[in-house]
Coordinates of C-alpha atoms in Angstrom, one line a residue:
X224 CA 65.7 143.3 52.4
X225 CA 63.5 140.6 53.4
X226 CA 60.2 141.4 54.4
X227 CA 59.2 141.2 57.8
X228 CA 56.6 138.3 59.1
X229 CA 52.7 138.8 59.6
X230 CA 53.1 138.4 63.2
X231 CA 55.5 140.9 63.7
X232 CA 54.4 143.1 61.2
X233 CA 50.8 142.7 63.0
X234 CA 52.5 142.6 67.1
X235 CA 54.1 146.4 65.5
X236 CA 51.1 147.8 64.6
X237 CA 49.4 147.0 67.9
X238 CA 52.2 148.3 69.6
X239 CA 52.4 151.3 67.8
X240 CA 48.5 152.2 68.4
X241 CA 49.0 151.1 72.0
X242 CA 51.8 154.3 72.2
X243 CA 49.9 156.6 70.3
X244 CA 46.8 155.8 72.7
X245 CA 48.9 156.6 76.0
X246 CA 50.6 159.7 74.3
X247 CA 47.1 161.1 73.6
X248 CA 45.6 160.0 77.3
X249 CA 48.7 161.7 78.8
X250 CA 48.3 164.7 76.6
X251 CA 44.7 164.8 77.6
X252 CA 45.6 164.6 81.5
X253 CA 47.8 166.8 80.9
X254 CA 45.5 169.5 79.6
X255 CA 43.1 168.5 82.0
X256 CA 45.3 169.4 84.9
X257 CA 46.1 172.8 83.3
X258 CA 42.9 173.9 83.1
X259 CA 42.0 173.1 86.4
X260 CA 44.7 175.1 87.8
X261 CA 43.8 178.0 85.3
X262 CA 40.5 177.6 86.9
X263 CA 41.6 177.6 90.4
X264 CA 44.1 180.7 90.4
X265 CA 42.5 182.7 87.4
X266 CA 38.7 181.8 87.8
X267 CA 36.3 183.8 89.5
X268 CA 35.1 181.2 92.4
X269 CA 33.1 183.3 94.6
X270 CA 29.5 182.2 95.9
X271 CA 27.2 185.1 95.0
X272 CA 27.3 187.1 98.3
X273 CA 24.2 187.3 100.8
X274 CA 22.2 190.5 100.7
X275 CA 22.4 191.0 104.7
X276 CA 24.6 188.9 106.4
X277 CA 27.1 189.2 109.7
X278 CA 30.7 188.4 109.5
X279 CA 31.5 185.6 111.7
X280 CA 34.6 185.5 113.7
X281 CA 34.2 182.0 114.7
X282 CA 37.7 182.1 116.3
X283 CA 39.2 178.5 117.2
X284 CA 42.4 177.2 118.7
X285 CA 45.6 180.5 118.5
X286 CA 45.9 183.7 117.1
X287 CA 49.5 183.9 115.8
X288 CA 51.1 185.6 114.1
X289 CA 53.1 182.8 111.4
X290 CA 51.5 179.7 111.7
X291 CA 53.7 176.7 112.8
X292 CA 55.5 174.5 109.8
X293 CA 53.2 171.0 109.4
X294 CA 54.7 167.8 108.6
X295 CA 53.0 166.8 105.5
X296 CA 53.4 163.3 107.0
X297 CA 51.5 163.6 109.6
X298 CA 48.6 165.6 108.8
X299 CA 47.9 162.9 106.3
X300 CA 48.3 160.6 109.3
X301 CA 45.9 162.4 112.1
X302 CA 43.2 164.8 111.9
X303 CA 44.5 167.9 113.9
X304 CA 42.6 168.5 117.2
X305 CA 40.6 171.6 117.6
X306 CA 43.1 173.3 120.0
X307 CA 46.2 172.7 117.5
X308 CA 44.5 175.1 114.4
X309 CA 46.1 178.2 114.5
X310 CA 44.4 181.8 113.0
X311 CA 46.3 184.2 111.5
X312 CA 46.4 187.7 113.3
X313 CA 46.5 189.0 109.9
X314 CA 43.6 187.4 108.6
X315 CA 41.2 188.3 111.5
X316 CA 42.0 192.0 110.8
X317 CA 41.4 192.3 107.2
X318 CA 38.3 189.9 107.4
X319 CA 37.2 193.1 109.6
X320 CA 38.6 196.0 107.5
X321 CA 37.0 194.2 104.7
X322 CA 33.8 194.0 106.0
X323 CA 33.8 197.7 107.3
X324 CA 33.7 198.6 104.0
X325 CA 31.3 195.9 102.5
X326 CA 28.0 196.9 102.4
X327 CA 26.6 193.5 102.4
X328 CA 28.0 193.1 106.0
X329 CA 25.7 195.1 108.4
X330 CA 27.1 193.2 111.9
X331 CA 30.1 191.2 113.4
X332 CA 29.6 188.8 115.3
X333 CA 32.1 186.7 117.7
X334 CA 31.8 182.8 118.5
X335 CA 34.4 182.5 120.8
X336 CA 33.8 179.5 122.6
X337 CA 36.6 177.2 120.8
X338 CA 39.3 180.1 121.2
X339 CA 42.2 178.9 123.0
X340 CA 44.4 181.8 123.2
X341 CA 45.3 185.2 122.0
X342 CA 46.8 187.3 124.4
X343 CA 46.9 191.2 125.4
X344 CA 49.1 192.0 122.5
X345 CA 47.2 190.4 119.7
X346 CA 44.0 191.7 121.1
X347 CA 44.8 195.0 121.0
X348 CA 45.5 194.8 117.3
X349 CA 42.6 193.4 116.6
X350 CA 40.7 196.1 118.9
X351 CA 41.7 198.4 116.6
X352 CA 40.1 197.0 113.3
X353 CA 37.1 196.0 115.6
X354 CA 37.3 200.4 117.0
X355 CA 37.3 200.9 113.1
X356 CA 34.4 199.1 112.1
X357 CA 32.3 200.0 115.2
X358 CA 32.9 203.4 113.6
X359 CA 30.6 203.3 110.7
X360 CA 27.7 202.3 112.7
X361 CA 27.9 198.7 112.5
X362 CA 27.0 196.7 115.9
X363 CA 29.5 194.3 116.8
X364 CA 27.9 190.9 118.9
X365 CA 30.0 188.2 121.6
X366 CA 28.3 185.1 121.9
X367 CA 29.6 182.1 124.4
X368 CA 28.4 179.7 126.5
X369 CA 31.4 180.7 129.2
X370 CA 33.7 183.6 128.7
X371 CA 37.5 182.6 129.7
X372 CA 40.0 185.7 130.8
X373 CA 41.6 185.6 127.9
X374 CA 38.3 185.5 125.7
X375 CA 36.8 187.7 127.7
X376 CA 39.2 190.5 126.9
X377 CA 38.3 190.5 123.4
X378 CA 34.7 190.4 123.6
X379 CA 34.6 193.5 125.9
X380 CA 35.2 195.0 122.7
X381 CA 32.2 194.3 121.7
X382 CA 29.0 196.3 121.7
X383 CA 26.9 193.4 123.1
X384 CA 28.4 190.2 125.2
X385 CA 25.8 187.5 125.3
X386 CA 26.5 184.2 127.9
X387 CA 24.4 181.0 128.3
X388 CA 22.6 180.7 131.6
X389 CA 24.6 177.5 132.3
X390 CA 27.8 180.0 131.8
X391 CA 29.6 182.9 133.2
X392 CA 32.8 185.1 133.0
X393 CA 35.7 183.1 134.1
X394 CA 38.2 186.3 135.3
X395 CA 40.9 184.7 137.8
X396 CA 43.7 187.3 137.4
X397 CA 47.8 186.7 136.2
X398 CA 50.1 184.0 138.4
X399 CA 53.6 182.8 137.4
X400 CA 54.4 178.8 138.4
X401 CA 56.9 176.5 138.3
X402 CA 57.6 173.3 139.6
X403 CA 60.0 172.5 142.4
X404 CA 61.4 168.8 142.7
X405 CA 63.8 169.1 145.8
X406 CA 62.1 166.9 148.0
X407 CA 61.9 164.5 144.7
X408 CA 65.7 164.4 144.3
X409 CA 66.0 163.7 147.8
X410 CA 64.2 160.4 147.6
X411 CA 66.1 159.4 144.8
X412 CA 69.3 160.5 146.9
X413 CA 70.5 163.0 144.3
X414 CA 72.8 165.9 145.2
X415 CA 72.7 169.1 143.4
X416 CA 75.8 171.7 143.3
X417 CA 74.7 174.7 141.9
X418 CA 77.4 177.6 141.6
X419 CA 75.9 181.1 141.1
X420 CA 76.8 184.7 141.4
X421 CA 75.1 187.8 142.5
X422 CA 71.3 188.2 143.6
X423 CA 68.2 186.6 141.9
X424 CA 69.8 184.4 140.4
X425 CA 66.8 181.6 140.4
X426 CA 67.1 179.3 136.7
X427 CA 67.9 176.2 139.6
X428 CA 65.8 177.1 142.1
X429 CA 63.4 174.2 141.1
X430 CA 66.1 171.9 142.4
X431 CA 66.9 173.2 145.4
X432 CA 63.6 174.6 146.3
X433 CA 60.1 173.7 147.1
X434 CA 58.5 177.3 146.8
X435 CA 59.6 180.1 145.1
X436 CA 61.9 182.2 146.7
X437 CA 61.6 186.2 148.5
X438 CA 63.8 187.4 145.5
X439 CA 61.8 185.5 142.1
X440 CA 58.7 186.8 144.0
X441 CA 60.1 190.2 143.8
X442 CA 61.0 190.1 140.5
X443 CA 57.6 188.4 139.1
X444 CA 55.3 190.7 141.0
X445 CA 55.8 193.8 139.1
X446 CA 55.6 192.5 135.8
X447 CA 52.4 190.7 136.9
X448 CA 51.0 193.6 138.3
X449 CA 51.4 195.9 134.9
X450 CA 49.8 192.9 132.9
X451 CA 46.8 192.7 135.3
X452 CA 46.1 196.1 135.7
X453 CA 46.2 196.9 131.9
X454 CA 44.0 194.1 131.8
X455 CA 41.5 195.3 134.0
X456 CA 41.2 198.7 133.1
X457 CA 40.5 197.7 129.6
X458 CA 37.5 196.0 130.3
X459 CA 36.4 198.7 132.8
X460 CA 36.7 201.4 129.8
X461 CA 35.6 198.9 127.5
X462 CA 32.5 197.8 130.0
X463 CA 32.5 201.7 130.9
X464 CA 32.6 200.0 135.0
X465 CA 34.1 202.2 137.8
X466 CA 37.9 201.4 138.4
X467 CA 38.3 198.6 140.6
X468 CA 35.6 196.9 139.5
X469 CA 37.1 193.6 137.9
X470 CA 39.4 193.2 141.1
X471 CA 36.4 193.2 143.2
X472 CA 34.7 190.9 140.8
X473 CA 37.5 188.4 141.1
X474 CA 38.2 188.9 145.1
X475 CA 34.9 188.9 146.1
X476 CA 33.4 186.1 143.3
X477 CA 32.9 183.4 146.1
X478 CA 30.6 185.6 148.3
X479 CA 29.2 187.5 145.1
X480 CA 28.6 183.9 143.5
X481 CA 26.3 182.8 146.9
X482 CA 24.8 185.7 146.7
X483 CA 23.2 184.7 143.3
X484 CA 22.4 180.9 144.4
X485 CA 25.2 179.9 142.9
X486 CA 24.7 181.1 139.2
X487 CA 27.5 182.0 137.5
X488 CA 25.1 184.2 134.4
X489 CA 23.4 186.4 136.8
X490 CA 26.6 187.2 138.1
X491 CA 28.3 188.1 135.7
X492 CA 25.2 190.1 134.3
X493 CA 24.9 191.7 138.1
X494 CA 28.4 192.6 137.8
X495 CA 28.3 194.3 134.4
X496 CA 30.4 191.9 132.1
X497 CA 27.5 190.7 130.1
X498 CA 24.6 192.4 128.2
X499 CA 22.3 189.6 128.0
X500 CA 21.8 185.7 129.6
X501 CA 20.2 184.0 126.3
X502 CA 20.1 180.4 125.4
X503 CA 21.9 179.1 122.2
X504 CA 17.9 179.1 120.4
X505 CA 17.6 182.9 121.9
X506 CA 20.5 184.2 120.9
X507 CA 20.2 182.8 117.6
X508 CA 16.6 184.5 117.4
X509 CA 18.4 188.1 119.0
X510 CA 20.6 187.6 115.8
X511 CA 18.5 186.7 112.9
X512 CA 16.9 190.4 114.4
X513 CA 20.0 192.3 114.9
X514 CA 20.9 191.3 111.1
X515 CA 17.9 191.2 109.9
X516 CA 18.2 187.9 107.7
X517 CA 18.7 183.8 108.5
X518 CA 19.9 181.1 106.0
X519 CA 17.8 177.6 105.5
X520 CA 18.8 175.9 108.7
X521 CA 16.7 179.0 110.5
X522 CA 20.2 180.5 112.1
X523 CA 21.4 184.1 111.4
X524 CA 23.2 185.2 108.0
X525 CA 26.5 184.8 108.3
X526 CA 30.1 184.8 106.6
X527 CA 32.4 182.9 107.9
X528 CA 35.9 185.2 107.9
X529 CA 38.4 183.0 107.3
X530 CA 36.8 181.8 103.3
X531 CA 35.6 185.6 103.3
X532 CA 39.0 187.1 103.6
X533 CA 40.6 184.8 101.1
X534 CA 37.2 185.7 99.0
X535 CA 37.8 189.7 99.3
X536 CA 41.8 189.8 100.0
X537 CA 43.3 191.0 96.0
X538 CA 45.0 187.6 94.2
X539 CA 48.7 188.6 93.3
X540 CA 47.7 186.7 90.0
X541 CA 44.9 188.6 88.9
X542 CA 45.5 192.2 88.2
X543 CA 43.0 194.5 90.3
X544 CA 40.7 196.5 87.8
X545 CA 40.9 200.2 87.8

């Protein structure tokens, strides 16, 4: 067999080293990306944990209870807004139950200014984790510039509500709307025929309408009623304020609000939703006291709940030690 050419025999051997070359820099990758995932799942990734510190429920956008599916497409695409992040109810309560236990958390302490919703229901599950903790001593702090209703339900769970001066305690009651369009189709000369059946029967209403009608009223009332009163007598137990006093906050808030020149705080502290009327600097300084530490930027010592819970909550992957 005649022997190949020097130029082949020389292209080959280039080739070859070229292949071996790539097979070792993929095997390397390879490896590489291995041991990064060991790392991740397996590896102990914990900052050491501050001496004295508050756990900070820094609540922001919904408290549900499955978050929402995400289209990988377009969170590369846009940054989501504040009021699209969702919180897991499940997450807020073991960051609490966690904490009760965790002798390196001596407070709680609730930001609440960049919570969008959470409703009765969700409240009252977290009440009870927030009931537990208060239980071994452990103050529990709310902290916003202006309490909304909703907000404002979950902070009366609190020990200590704190509001800036330029704030207040926005409690307007429950209302049920809709929109009516009937004098709308009637400009654009549209005709509706709506066939129906017995009494309160109201899904078309908005077309035929321009107010709600004796019957929807009838029906929405009640259910309105039971929602507002729980409402309000939680905060009054909560608040320990005689019954009635939250509907006489809200029905009298325009004569109460003169009363007071106008400010909104000293309202709120008159009517006995709030503890305290303290500046962002002052209520920072009431809790670097309260927990009896502050970090390098001069503000209180503070965990953050939702890397804390993922911190503390047991990996499936690593067996729990005995």
């Amino acid at each position: 067999m005649a022997k190949s050419s020097w130029p082949r025999r020389l292209f080959s051997a280039v080739w070859n080293g070229i292949t071996r070359v790539r097979l070792a820099l993929s095997n390397i990758l390879f490896l590489l990306v291995i041991a990064f995932l060991l790392f991740v799942l397996l590896g102990d990734s914990r900052e050491p944990h501050p001496e004295k510190a508050a756990l900070l429920l820094n609540l922001a956008g919904t408290v549900v209870d499955e978050k929402s599916p995400v289209d990988p497409l377009q969170a590369l695409l846009a940054e989501p807004a504040p009021e699209d992040h969702e919180v897991l109810l499940r997450d807020v309560i073991d960051a609490i139950e966690f904490a009760r236990d965790d002798a390196a958390i001596n407070s709680l302490v609730m930001e609440l200014d960049e919570l969008g919703h959470v409703g009765i229901s969700k409240t009252q599950e977290i009440a009870v984790a927030l009931e537990s903790f208060k239980a071994t001593g452990k103050p529990v702090v709310a902290v916003a510039d202006f309490f909304t209703q909703d907000q404002f339900l979950l902070a009366s769970y609190a020990d200590t509500i704190i509001v800036n001066p330029l704030g207040g305690v926005g409690i307007e009651g429950f209302a049920s709307y809709r929109s009516y369009f009937r004098q709308t189709l009637e400009k654009l000369s549209l005709s509706m025929h709506v066939f129906h059946a017995g009494e309160f029967k109201s899904i078309a209403e908005p077309f035929l309408r321009d107010d709600m009608a004796p019957g929807e009223k009838l029906l929405t009332g009640p259910w309105l009623e039971v929602l507002w009163g729980q409402y309000a007598a939680t905060v009054e137990a909560q608040r320990e304020l005689a019954p009635g006093s939250v509907n006489t906050y809200v029905n009298s808030f325009a004569g109460s609000l003169a009363e007071q020149g106008g400010d909104t705080a000293a309202l709120a502290l008159k009517a006995g939703l709030v503890d305290k009327v303290l500046d962002r600097d002052q209520a920072n300084e009431y809790l670097v006291e309260l927990v009896g530490a502050s970090n390098e930027d001069g503000l209180f010592e503070a965990v953050m709940f939702e890397p804390y819970v993922r911190r503390m909550r047991p990996s499936e992957l690593v067996p729990m030690e005995g």
